[in-house]
Short mmCIF file of C-alpha atoms in Angstrom, two decimals:
data_model
loop_
_atom_site.label_atom_id
_atom_site.label_comp_id
_atom_site.label_asym_id
_atom_site.label_seq_id
_atom_site.Cartn_x
_atom_site.Cartn_y
_atom_site.Cartn_z
CA UNK A 1 6.99 14.40 23.50
CA UNK A 2 5.53 15.73 20.27
CA UNK A 3 3.50 18.62 21.72
CA UNK A 4 6.36 20.46 23.37
CA UNK A 5 8.13 23.81 22.99
CA UNK A 6 6.96 25.57 19.81
CA UNK A 7 4.74 22.61 18.85
CA UNK A 8 2.51 22.76 21.91
CA UNK A 9 -0.36 24.23 19.80
CA UNK A 10 0.74 23.08 16.34
CA UNK A 11 -2.75 22.54 14.92
CA UNK A 12 -4.26 25.74 16.35
CA UNK A 13 -4.09 27.60 12.98
CA UNK A 14 -6.15 24.79 11.38
CA UNK A 15 -9.18 25.50 13.56
CA UNK A 16 -11.79 28.23 13.22
CA UNK A 17 -13.52 29.66 10.20
CA UNK A 18 -10.23 30.56 8.45
CA UNK A 19 -8.87 26.99 8.48
CA UNK A 20 -9.45 26.37 4.76
CA UNK A 21 -7.61 29.58 3.89
CA UNK A 22 -4.67 28.63 6.13
CA UNK A 23 -4.43 25.21 4.46
CA UNK A 24 -4.46 26.81 1.02
CA UNK A 25 -1.69 29.20 2.10
CA UNK A 26 0.44 26.28 3.27
CA UNK A 27 -0.15 24.35 0.03
CA UNK A 28 0.72 27.30 -2.19
CA UNK A 29 3.84 28.14 -0.15
CA UNK A 30 4.95 24.49 -0.34
CA UNK A 31 4.47 24.59 -4.11
CA UNK A 32 6.46 27.82 -4.29
CA UNK A 33 9.37 26.36 -2.29
CA UNK A 34 9.56 22.68 -3.30
CA UNK A 35 7.84 22.17 -6.66
CA UNK A 36 9.13 22.80 -10.18
CA UNK A 37 8.22 26.49 -9.71
CA UNK A 38 10.63 26.84 -6.81
CA UNK A 39 13.53 29.27 -6.98
CA UNK A 40 16.21 27.43 -5.05
CA UNK A 41 18.65 30.31 -5.26
CA UNK A 42 17.09 32.38 -2.48
CA UNK A 43 14.72 32.07 0.49
CA UNK A 44 11.44 33.92 0.55
CA UNK A 45 11.32 37.17 2.46
CA UNK A 46 8.26 38.50 4.29
CA UNK A 47 6.84 40.45 1.35
CA UNK A 48 7.21 37.45 -0.96
CA UNK A 49 5.47 35.15 1.52
CA UNK A 50 2.65 37.67 1.92
CA UNK A 51 2.22 37.81 -1.87
CA UNK A 52 1.87 34.00 -1.95
CA UNK A 53 -0.66 34.10 0.90
CA UNK A 54 -2.71 36.87 -0.78
CA UNK A 55 -2.99 34.70 -3.91
CA UNK A 56 -4.06 31.75 -1.77
CA UNK A 57 -6.71 33.82 0.04
CA UNK A 58 -8.32 34.65 -3.30
CA UNK A 59 -8.82 30.93 -3.95
CA UNK A 60 -10.02 29.56 -0.62
CA UNK A 61 -13.39 30.36 0.99
CA UNK A 62 -14.09 31.39 4.58
CA UNK A 63 -15.96 28.66 6.43
CA UNK A 64 -18.71 29.25 8.93
CA UNK A 65 -17.60 29.19 12.55
CA UNK A 66 -17.32 31.10 15.81
CA UNK A 67 -13.83 32.53 15.64
CA UNK A 68 -12.66 35.31 17.95
CA UNK A 69 -10.52 36.97 15.30
CA UNK A 70 -12.04 40.19 14.03
CA UNK A 71 -12.62 41.19 10.45
CA UNK A 72 -9.66 42.22 8.30
CA UNK A 73 -9.52 45.31 6.18
CA UNK A 74 -8.03 43.36 3.26
CA UNK A 75 -6.28 40.19 2.17
CA UNK A 76 -2.86 41.73 2.87
CA UNK A 77 -3.71 42.25 6.51
CA UNK A 78 -5.15 38.75 6.83
CA UNK A 79 -2.03 37.29 5.14
CA UNK A 80 0.15 38.99 7.75
CA UNK A 81 -1.97 37.55 10.56
CA UNK A 82 -1.74 34.03 9.04
CA UNK A 83 2.05 34.35 8.67
CA UNK A 84 2.49 35.39 12.31
CA UNK A 85 0.21 32.57 13.44
CA UNK A 86 2.15 29.93 11.47
CA UNK A 87 5.46 31.18 12.86
CA UNK A 88 4.09 31.28 16.40
CA UNK A 89 2.75 27.74 16.32
CA UNK A 90 5.76 26.07 14.68
CA UNK A 91 4.79 25.64 11.00
CA UNK A 92 7.29 28.23 9.74
CA UNK A 93 10.60 29.56 11.06
CA UNK A 94 11.93 33.09 11.11
CA UNK A 95 15.62 33.17 10.08
CA UNK A 96 17.49 36.46 10.27
CA UNK A 97 20.40 37.39 8.04
CA UNK A 98 23.04 39.02 10.22
CA UNK A 99 24.50 40.91 7.27
CA UNK A 100 21.37 42.38 5.66
CA UNK A 101 19.15 42.26 8.79
CA UNK A 102 16.34 40.78 6.69
CA UNK A 103 14.16 37.85 7.74
CA UNK A 104 13.30 34.79 5.67
CA UNK A 105 10.51 32.34 6.39
CA UNK A 106 11.28 28.69 5.53
CA UNK A 107 9.22 25.71 6.68
CA UNK A 108 10.13 23.98 9.90
CA UNK A 109 10.79 20.25 9.56
CA UNK A 110 7.50 19.35 11.23
CA UNK A 111 5.56 21.93 9.22
CA UNK A 112 7.05 20.71 5.93
CA UNK A 113 6.10 17.08 6.65
CA UNK A 114 2.50 17.90 7.57
CA UNK A 115 2.14 20.31 4.64
CA UNK A 116 3.41 17.62 2.27
CA UNK A 117 0.59 15.39 3.54
CA UNK A 118 -1.95 18.16 2.87
CA UNK A 119 -0.60 18.56 -0.67
CA UNK A 120 -0.88 14.82 -1.36
CA UNK A 121 -4.43 14.70 0.00
CA UNK A 122 -5.38 17.55 -2.31
CA UNK A 123 -4.20 15.44 -5.26
CA UNK A 124 -2.27 18.19 -7.05
CA UNK A 125 1.13 16.53 -6.91
CA UNK A 126 2.18 13.73 -9.25
CA UNK A 127 3.19 10.63 -7.35
CA UNK A 128 4.03 7.18 -8.69
CA UNK A 129 2.14 4.79 -6.45
CA UNK A 130 2.52 1.52 -8.31
CA UNK A 131 6.26 0.91 -8.62
CA UNK A 132 7.15 -0.01 -5.05
CA UNK A 133 7.16 -3.77 -5.72
CA UNK A 134 9.66 -3.32 -8.53
CA UNK A 135 11.64 -0.81 -6.46
CA UNK A 136 11.87 -3.37 -3.65
CA UNK A 137 13.24 -5.99 -6.04
CA UNK A 138 15.67 -3.56 -7.69
CA UNK A 139 17.03 -2.39 -4.31
CA UNK A 140 17.52 -5.98 -3.10
CA UNK A 141 19.35 -6.89 -6.31
CA UNK A 142 21.55 -3.80 -5.95
CA UNK A 143 22.35 -4.75 -2.34
CA UNK A 144 23.21 -8.30 -3.44
CA UNK A 145 25.54 -7.03 -6.18
CA UNK A 146 27.24 -4.08 -4.47
CA UNK A 147 26.74 -4.80 -0.77
CA UNK A 148 25.72 -1.21 0.08
CA UNK A 149 23.40 -1.27 3.08
CA UNK A 150 21.57 1.84 1.88
CA UNK A 151 20.06 -0.31 -0.88
CA UNK A 152 18.73 -2.75 1.75
CA UNK A 153 17.24 0.12 3.77
CA UNK A 154 15.61 1.44 0.58
CA UNK A 155 14.16 -2.02 -0.12
CA UNK A 156 12.77 -2.13 3.43
CA UNK A 157 11.16 1.30 2.95
CA UNK A 158 9.67 0.41 -0.45
CA UNK A 159 8.21 -2.82 0.93
CA UNK A 160 6.44 -0.80 3.63
CA UNK A 161 4.91 1.45 0.98
CA UNK A 162 3.48 -1.58 -0.86
CA UNK A 163 1.02 -2.16 1.98
CA UNK A 164 0.19 1.55 2.34
CA UNK A 165 -0.42 1.88 -1.42
CA UNK A 166 -2.89 -1.00 -1.32
CA UNK A 167 -4.68 0.67 1.60
CA UNK A 168 -4.75 4.01 -0.27
CA UNK A 169 -6.30 2.64 -3.45
CA UNK A 170 -8.89 0.59 -1.51
CA UNK A 171 -9.86 3.65 0.56
CA UNK A 172 -10.02 5.79 -2.60
CA UNK A 173 -12.31 3.28 -4.29
CA UNK A 174 -14.67 3.25 -1.31
CA UNK A 175 -14.67 7.06 -1.10
CA UNK A 176 -15.28 7.42 -4.84
CA UNK A 177 -18.17 4.94 -4.65
CA UNK A 178 -19.82 6.91 -1.83
CA UNK A 179 -19.39 10.19 -3.71
CA UNK A 180 -20.96 8.78 -6.87
CA UNK A 181 -23.95 7.42 -5.00
CA UNK A 182 -24.44 10.70 -3.15
CA UNK A 183 -24.26 12.84 -6.31
CA UNK A 184 -26.52 10.62 -8.43
CA UNK A 185 -29.21 10.84 -5.76
CA UNK A 186 -29.78 14.47 -6.76
CA UNK A 187 -31.14 14.65 -10.30
CA UNK A 188 -29.62 18.06 -10.94
CA UNK A 189 -26.13 16.58 -10.45
CA UNK A 190 -26.57 13.62 -12.80
CA UNK A 191 -24.44 15.09 -15.59
CA UNK A 192 -21.73 16.16 -13.12
CA UNK A 193 -21.68 12.72 -11.48
CA UNK A 194 -21.43 10.92 -14.81
CA UNK A 195 -18.61 13.20 -16.00
CA UNK A 196 -16.67 12.67 -12.76
CA UNK A 197 -17.22 8.93 -12.89
CA UNK A 198 -15.94 8.45 -16.44
CA UNK A 199 -13.06 10.88 -15.83
CA UNK A 200 -12.01 8.87 -12.76
CA UNK A 201 -12.31 5.55 -14.62
CA UNK A 202 -10.26 6.77 -17.60
CA UNK A 203 -7.52 8.87 -15.95
CA UNK A 204 -7.06 7.37 -12.49
CA UNK A 205 -8.67 3.96 -12.11
CA UNK A 206 -7.67 2.17 -15.32
CA UNK A 207 -3.98 3.24 -15.61
CA UNK A 208 -3.08 2.73 -11.93
CA UNK A 209 -4.91 -0.55 -11.37
CA UNK A 210 -3.81 -1.97 -14.73
CA UNK A 211 -0.14 -1.48 -13.82
CA UNK A 212 -0.71 -2.76 -10.28
CA UNK A 213 -2.26 -5.96 -11.64
CA UNK A 214 0.39 -6.58 -14.33
CA UNK A 215 3.84 -4.99 -14.28
CA UNK A 216 3.85 -4.26 -10.54
CA UNK A 217 1.93 -7.33 -9.41
CA UNK A 218 3.15 -8.68 -6.10
CA UNK A 219 2.37 -12.19 -7.30
CA UNK A 220 4.61 -11.67 -10.32
CA UNK A 221 7.65 -10.41 -8.37
CA UNK A 222 7.18 -12.32 -5.11
CA UNK A 223 9.22 -15.35 -6.19
CA UNK A 224 12.07 -13.21 -7.54
CA UNK A 225 12.19 -11.18 -4.33
CA UNK A 226 12.22 -14.38 -2.25
CA UNK A 227 15.00 -15.81 -4.44
CA UNK A 228 17.07 -12.65 -4.01
CA UNK A 229 16.61 -12.74 -0.23
CA UNK A 230 17.76 -16.38 -0.17
CA UNK A 231 20.86 -15.46 -2.15
CA UNK A 232 21.66 -12.68 0.35
CA UNK A 233 21.32 -15.14 3.22
CA UNK A 234 23.69 -17.55 1.47
CA UNK A 235 26.45 -14.98 0.94
CA UNK A 236 29.78 -15.63 2.72
CA UNK A 237 29.91 -15.04 6.43
CA UNK A 238 32.46 -12.22 6.13
CA UNK A 239 30.22 -10.38 3.64
CA UNK A 240 27.20 -10.65 5.96
CA UNK A 241 29.31 -9.60 8.95
CA UNK A 242 30.41 -6.40 7.19
CA UNK A 243 26.80 -5.64 6.21
CA UNK A 244 25.64 -6.26 9.80
CA UNK A 245 28.28 -3.91 11.26
CA UNK A 246 27.47 -1.22 8.70
CA UNK A 247 23.75 -1.49 9.45
CA UNK A 248 24.36 -1.17 13.18
CA UNK A 249 26.49 1.90 12.56
CA UNK A 250 24.15 3.68 10.15
CA UNK A 251 20.78 2.67 11.67
CA UNK A 252 21.18 2.10 15.42
CA UNK A 253 17.43 2.56 15.90
CA UNK A 254 16.88 -0.80 14.18
CA UNK A 255 18.78 -2.71 16.88
CA UNK A 256 16.36 -4.69 19.05
CA UNK A 257 18.98 -6.55 21.06
CA UNK A 258 22.69 -7.16 20.76
CA UNK A 259 22.12 -10.86 20.03
CA UNK A 260 19.63 -10.45 17.16
CA UNK A 261 20.79 -9.66 13.62
CA UNK A 262 19.63 -6.40 12.04
CA UNK A 263 20.36 -7.81 8.56
CA UNK A 264 18.13 -10.86 9.03
CA UNK A 265 15.54 -8.71 10.80
CA UNK A 266 15.17 -6.49 7.69
CA UNK A 267 15.05 -9.49 5.36
CA UNK A 268 12.40 -11.20 7.50
CA UNK A 269 10.36 -7.98 7.55
CA UNK A 270 10.44 -7.71 3.74
CA UNK A 271 9.35 -11.36 3.45
CA UNK A 272 6.45 -10.78 5.84
CA UNK A 273 5.28 -7.69 3.97
CA UNK A 274 5.38 -9.43 0.59
CA UNK A 275 3.41 -12.34 2.03
CA UNK A 276 0.81 -10.00 3.54
CA UNK A 277 0.57 -8.02 0.29
CA UNK A 278 0.00 -11.17 -1.79
CA UNK A 279 -2.25 -13.10 0.60
CA UNK A 280 -4.22 -10.32 2.35
CA UNK A 281 -4.07 -6.95 0.57
CA UNK A 282 -4.33 -8.18 -3.03
CA UNK A 283 -7.54 -10.19 -2.38
CA UNK A 284 -8.92 -7.18 -0.48
CA UNK A 285 -8.18 -4.98 -3.51
CA UNK A 286 -9.93 -7.44 -5.80
CA UNK A 287 -13.01 -7.42 -3.53
CA UNK A 288 -13.00 -3.61 -3.53
CA UNK A 289 -12.75 -3.61 -7.34
CA UNK A 290 -15.67 -6.00 -7.63
CA UNK A 291 -17.78 -3.85 -5.31
CA UNK A 292 -16.83 -0.72 -7.21
CA UNK A 293 -17.66 -2.22 -10.62
CA UNK A 294 -21.02 -3.50 -9.35
CA UNK A 295 -21.84 -0.04 -8.04
CA UNK A 296 -20.67 1.49 -11.32
CA UNK A 297 -22.99 -0.81 -13.26
CA UNK A 298 -25.95 0.27 -11.10
CA UNK A 299 -25.01 3.93 -11.54
CA UNK A 300 -24.75 3.61 -15.33
CA UNK A 301 -28.16 1.93 -15.47
CA UNK A 302 -29.63 4.69 -13.31
CA UNK A 303 -28.06 7.40 -15.47
CA UNK A 304 -29.43 5.73 -18.59
CA UNK A 305 -32.91 5.52 -17.09
CA UNK A 306 -32.86 9.17 -16.00
CA UNK A 307 -31.64 10.24 -19.43
CA UNK A 308 -34.48 8.36 -21.16
CA UNK A 309 -37.03 9.92 -18.82
CA UNK A 310 -35.98 13.49 -19.57
CA UNK A 311 -38.50 13.79 -22.46
CA UNK A 312 -41.39 11.99 -20.73
CA UNK A 313 -42.20 14.24 -17.79
CA UNK A 314 -45.44 12.57 -16.73
CA UNK A 315 -45.43 14.28 -13.32
CA UNK A 316 -45.00 17.69 -14.89
CA UNK A 317 -47.82 17.02 -17.36
CA UNK A 318 -50.20 16.02 -14.56
CA UNK A 319 -49.25 19.13 -12.61
CA UNK A 320 -49.95 21.31 -15.64
CA UNK A 321 -53.37 19.68 -16.22
CA UNK A 322 -54.31 20.13 -12.57
CA UNK A 323 -53.82 23.90 -12.90
CA UNK A 324 -56.39 24.18 -15.77
CA UNK A 325 -60.04 24.98 -15.22
CA UNK A 326 -62.77 22.50 -16.15
CA UNK A 327 -63.36 23.87 -19.69
CA UNK A 328 -59.69 23.92 -20.68
CA UNK A 329 -59.16 20.50 -19.07
CA UNK A 330 -62.00 18.95 -21.13
CA UNK A 331 -60.72 20.59 -24.30
CA UNK A 332 -57.19 19.23 -23.71
CA UNK A 333 -58.43 15.73 -22.98
CA UNK A 334 -60.63 15.74 -26.14
CA UNK A 335 -57.68 16.87 -28.24
CA UNK A 336 -55.50 14.12 -26.80
CA UNK A 337 -58.28 11.56 -27.30
CA UNK A 338 -58.73 12.54 -30.98
CA UNK A 339 -54.96 12.25 -31.50
CA UNK A 340 -54.93 8.77 -29.96
CA UNK A 341 -58.16 7.55 -31.61
CA UNK A 342 -56.66 6.81 -35.02
CA UNK A 343 -55.97 3.18 -35.80
CA UNK A 344 -52.88 2.29 -37.80
CA UNK A 345 -52.24 -1.14 -39.23
CA UNK A 346 -49.99 -2.71 -41.85
CA UNK A 347 -49.56 -5.99 -43.70
CA UNK A 348 -46.69 -8.37 -43.06
CA UNK A 349 -44.27 -8.91 -45.91
CA UNK A 350 -44.43 -12.64 -46.80
CA UNK A 351 -40.76 -12.55 -47.80
CA UNK A 352 -39.83 -11.84 -44.21
CA UNK A 353 -41.61 -14.95 -42.89
CA UNK A 354 -39.12 -17.82 -42.83
CA UNK A 355 -39.24 -21.24 -41.24
CA UNK A 356 -36.03 -21.95 -39.40
CA UNK A 357 -34.79 -25.48 -39.01
CA UNK A 358 -33.94 -26.60 -35.52
CA UNK A 359 -30.30 -27.42 -35.03
CA UNK A 360 -29.73 -31.11 -34.25
CA UNK A 361 -28.66 -31.94 -30.74
CA UNK A 362 -25.03 -32.90 -30.33
CA UNK A 363 -24.33 -36.27 -28.81
CA UNK A 364 -21.84 -36.20 -25.97
CA UNK A 365 -20.06 -39.36 -24.87
CA UNK A 366 -20.35 -39.19 -21.08
CA UNK A 367 -19.26 -42.67 -20.07
CA UNK A 368 -16.69 -42.83 -17.27
CA UNK A 369 -13.82 -45.26 -17.68
CA UNK A 370 -12.49 -46.80 -14.52
CA UNK A 371 -8.72 -46.47 -14.14
CA UNK A 372 -6.76 -49.62 -13.56
CA UNK A 373 -4.77 -50.01 -10.37
CA UNK A 374 -1.12 -48.89 -10.75
CA UNK A 375 1.41 -51.62 -11.41
CA UNK A 376 4.11 -52.66 -8.96
CA UNK A 377 6.80 -50.54 -10.62
CA UNK A 378 4.72 -47.35 -10.35
CA UNK A 379 3.87 -47.98 -6.70
CA UNK A 380 7.52 -48.68 -5.97
CA UNK A 381 8.56 -45.36 -7.55
CA UNK A 382 5.91 -43.46 -5.59
CA UNK A 383 6.99 -45.12 -2.34
CA UNK A 384 10.66 -44.29 -2.98
CA UNK A 385 9.75 -40.67 -3.79
CA UNK A 386 7.80 -40.31 -0.54
CA UNK A 387 10.65 -41.82 1.48
CA UNK A 388 13.15 -39.44 -0.12
CA UNK A 389 10.96 -36.43 0.65
CA UNK A 390 10.60 -37.52 4.28
CA UNK A 391 14.32 -38.32 4.60
CA UNK A 392 15.46 -34.84 3.57
CA UNK A 393 12.72 -32.93 5.40
CA UNK A 394 13.89 -30.94 8.43
CA UNK A 395 12.00 -28.35 10.49
CA UNK A 396 12.70 -26.05 13.40
CA UNK A 397 11.03 -28.28 15.98
CA UNK A 398 13.13 -31.28 14.97
CA UNK A 399 16.36 -29.24 15.17
CA UNK A 400 15.46 -27.93 18.64
CA UNK A 401 14.73 -31.49 19.86
CA UNK A 402 18.03 -32.69 18.40
CA UNK A 403 19.97 -29.97 20.25
CA UNK A 404 18.10 -30.62 23.50
CA UNK A 405 18.99 -34.32 23.34
CA UNK A 406 22.61 -33.46 22.57
CA UNK A 407 22.84 -31.01 25.51
CA UNK A 408 21.21 -33.50 27.89
CA UNK A 409 21.41 -31.76 31.26
CA UNK A 410 23.84 -29.01 30.24
CA UNK A 411 23.52 -25.83 28.27
CA UNK A 412 26.89 -25.60 26.47
CA UNK A 413 28.33 -27.79 23.70
CA UNK A 414 30.88 -27.64 20.87
CA UNK A 415 29.45 -28.37 17.43
CA UNK A 416 32.20 -30.99 16.86
CA UNK A 417 30.67 -33.01 19.74
CA UNK A 418 27.17 -33.18 18.27
CA UNK A 419 26.21 -36.84 17.68
CA UNK A 420 25.35 -38.29 14.27
CA UNK A 421 23.33 -41.49 14.64
CA UNK A 422 21.03 -41.21 11.63
CA UNK A 423 20.41 -39.28 8.43
CA UNK A 424 18.02 -37.00 10.37
CA UNK A 425 20.83 -36.15 12.80
CA UNK A 426 23.14 -35.33 9.88
CA UNK A 427 20.56 -32.94 8.38
CA UNK A 428 19.97 -31.30 11.75
CA UNK A 429 23.73 -30.88 12.27
CA UNK A 430 24.12 -29.17 8.86
CA UNK A 431 21.38 -26.63 9.75
CA UNK A 432 22.10 -26.21 13.47
CA UNK A 433 23.21 -22.55 13.31
CA UNK A 434 19.74 -21.58 12.04
CA UNK A 435 18.56 -21.98 15.64
CA UNK A 436 20.27 -18.67 16.42
CA UNK A 437 17.90 -16.75 14.12
CA UNK A 438 15.36 -14.14 15.16
CA UNK A 439 12.37 -16.44 14.51
CA UNK A 440 13.51 -19.00 17.09
CA UNK A 441 14.41 -16.20 19.53
CA UNK A 442 10.91 -14.77 19.20
CA UNK A 443 9.48 -18.23 19.91
CA UNK A 444 11.32 -18.40 23.25
CA UNK A 445 14.37 -20.39 22.13
CA UNK A 446 17.49 -18.23 22.53
CA UNK A 447 20.82 -19.73 21.42
CA UNK A 448 24.17 -17.92 21.49
CA UNK A 449 26.58 -19.03 18.74
CA UNK A 450 30.31 -18.25 18.91
CA UNK A 451 32.77 -19.21 16.12
CA UNK A 452 35.54 -21.69 16.94
CA UNK A 453 38.21 -23.56 15.00
CA UNK A 454 37.17 -25.16 11.66
CA UNK A 455 36.53 -28.92 11.71
CA UNK A 456 38.35 -31.00 9.07
CA UNK A 457 38.77 -34.53 10.50
CA UNK A 458 35.26 -35.87 9.86
CA UNK A 459 33.76 -38.63 7.76
CA UNK A 460 30.71 -36.76 6.37
CA UNK A 461 32.25 -33.33 5.69
CA UNK A 462 35.59 -32.42 4.17
CA UNK A 463 35.55 -29.19 6.12
CA UNK A 464 32.96 -27.25 8.13
CA UNK A 465 32.95 -24.26 10.48
CA UNK A 466 33.06 -24.93 14.19
CA UNK A 467 30.82 -23.20 16.73
CA UNK A 468 30.34 -23.06 20.49
CA UNK A 469 26.61 -23.38 21.20
CA UNK A 470 25.17 -21.99 24.44
CA UNK A 471 21.46 -22.36 25.22
CA UNK A 472 20.40 -19.22 27.12
CA UNK A 473 16.61 -19.63 27.08
CA UNK A 474 14.16 -22.40 26.27
CA UNK A 475 10.59 -21.63 27.30
CA UNK A 476 9.38 -25.14 26.46
CA UNK A 477 11.82 -26.92 28.84
CA UNK A 478 13.96 -24.71 31.03
CA UNK A 479 15.45 -21.22 31.44
CA UNK A 480 19.11 -20.73 32.31
#
């Protein structure tokens, strides 16, 4: 359980009217411990933590609320109360030095993770959010070259961040659009809204999205990532076995069942995420960009209109005239009438009057030529090409049907006894071990494959690996 022991009331300090000050204290302490300003040579003692909290209290406001805590005589006293509250509820730890009998206050693991989230939400930290596609490819290539499973785990983690980065930028665009609309509604915030809009477009929107659509485009790297995954799957069996054993040793939490492969599970997961990023998240990002640019166009037009209307305050002029008495009102109207009564006219310069010749219409040849029927040689080549494509096409359903026919009424067979009666049977035999993959297992077809002696006395193959095939589950026909 998450809410247990010292975490039973973890979020209690973030409630009440002092919640903004507590958050600011956590952010500033995190910056003091883990940013470039951190002094990694020593841990912070109580007085040092209180100094950090006092600085944070000067920045953050007190929010309105009904909190039972009484007033504090100063920021130092309030900083001490916040420190005790964070230690009590599991954000910080109190470590005692047995030699000097002094206490230090580092973050707990849970407190550090949640504080890191608060720091990222605040937007003060610098984070590269558009390199995860390239990082996925680089980690897969490193795993293919060196065979270190940590590179594969890194690739799996980077591929997960691709989806989350898309979600972050889409959510940020929607939030920024709402903020712009809300601020432009108030005329006194027009200048502030325009400054924030152009600052966001120049410093955040254009650099990040430009890289995401070019150098880090999932469409650009998708084929290379797929090619690298195929090369990993085609590595020798001994190499894949060592990687599988190392993955099971280092990441036992990834094991779903003893029969399924953790290596192929991670590769399938990376493939799925790249497909979702290219086919679902990228179009969603484009739609969000289109909506944002349309809203930006409306906002710019509105800002331009409001700027042009600053010097023509018709409502203010009417209000001022309504406050005048009858005599002053008549005098003002007569003055305005005399100023508008003058007639001004001018003569047209004959040199500026020119007759323009109309451009002749271009003639476009729009006749449609009917194509002749293909000759016999072309049709023969097309027919042969179609037959070749059908002859070498094999799918999972055809392989499962082939194995079912070979098993007949049993559930156990040696791969050397599989029949070859046609070219389709030969293709199915060459791909038969793919039926032991996780995709077929998830579809209800569970096949156990055990290595046996190599097969060398065959007509179609000089040498191939032998396997004992045992059908353990087949939802479409029977269950054993």
